[in-house]
Amino acid sequence: MRTERVSGNGQGGREPKVVVGAAIIADGRVLACERSAPPEVAGRWEFPGGKVEPGEDETTALVRECAEELGVRVEIGARVGRDVRMAHGRSVLRVYMARLLHDDQPKALEHSELRWLSAAELDTVAWLPADAPIVAALRPLLTNP
């Protein structure tokens, strides 16, 4: 467990930690990933991604996370939606469009299940609260190929 040091007034003196997510789009559908852990979020759906580590930029972190979580290589595109505050303001989620490279096919290495969802299917899964605003921003970007 990572802890943060705070000043005496209870406020962290640092910018929020950045968590990046990938809206991987193929054939007019976006990849959704079902969390398997921890128990409080198991069964909820998210975009793949994770924390930006020290010394990484956001796109490098997202390429690394997609390789670790899905076993795929991706090209990162434009941002989707706005910054979403998480963890009582200690973190911020930033999601980017992405596309698979080299005919790679995602594998559920760290998730229970993967689904490709069209714009009409976005509401068929229970998204994590932080991902919900991104789903709304993504909907108009999903079109038939």
Tab-separated table of C-alpha atoms in Angstrom, residues 1-6 12-21 49-58 61 64-65 79 82-96 130:
chain	number	residue	atom	x	y	z
A	1	MET	CA	0.000	0.000	0.000
A	2	ARG	CA	1.357	3.377	-0.979
A	3	THR	CA	0.920	6.218	1.511
A	4	GLU	CA	1.231	9.948	1.019
A	5	ARG	CA	2.780	12.383	3.442
A	6	VAL	CA	0.597	15.399	4.165
A	12	GLY	CA	-1.216	17.223	0.493
A	13	GLY	CA	1.332	19.631	-0.926
A	14	ARG	CA	1.492	17.788	-4.230
A	15	GLU	CA	-0.484	17.695	-7.418
A	16	PRO	CA	-2.867	14.741	-7.605
A	17	LYS	CA	-1.422	11.462	-8.864
A	18	VAL	CA	-2.332	10.794	-12.483
A	19	VAL	CA	-4.101	7.588	-13.474
A	20	VAL	CA	-4.389	6.982	-17.219
A	21	GLY	CA	-6.943	4.902	-19.079
A	49	GLY	CA	-4.791	1.578	-17.528
A	50	GLY	CA	-3.140	2.533	-14.285
A	51	LYS	CA	-0.872	4.919	-12.424
A	52	VAL	CA	1.742	7.050	-14.138
A	53	GLU	CA	5.027	6.064	-12.473
A	54	PRO	CA	7.789	8.570	-11.629
A	55	GLY	CA	9.776	9.436	-14.750
A	56	GLU	CA	6.984	8.358	-17.144
A	57	ASP	CA	4.820	10.584	-19.263
A	58	GLU	CA	1.138	9.735	-19.605
A	61	ALA	CA	2.501	4.789	-18.906
A	64	ARG	CA	3.067	0.002	-20.568
A	65	GLU	CA	-0.244	-0.619	-18.777
A	79	ARG	CA	-7.766	12.710	-24.883
A	82	ARG	CA	-12.227	15.766	-18.955
A	83	ASP	CA	-10.063	15.055	-15.916
A	84	VAL	CA	-12.056	12.977	-13.421
A	85	ARG	CA	-11.148	13.404	-9.739
A	86	MET	CA	-10.725	10.144	-7.819
A	87	ALA	CA	-9.753	9.024	-4.308
A	88	HIS	CA	-11.061	12.144	-2.566
A	89	GLY	CA	-9.061	14.376	-4.914
A	90	ARG	CA	-5.753	12.566	-4.424
A	91	SER	CA	-5.826	11.180	-7.989
A	92	VAL	CA	-7.071	12.285	-11.375
A	93	LEU	CA	-8.131	9.994	-14.238
A	94	ARG	CA	-7.188	10.952	-17.805
A	95	VAL	CA	-8.421	8.740	-20.629
A	96	TYR	CA	-6.974	8.652	-24.136
A	130	ALA	CA	-14.706	7.442	-12.369
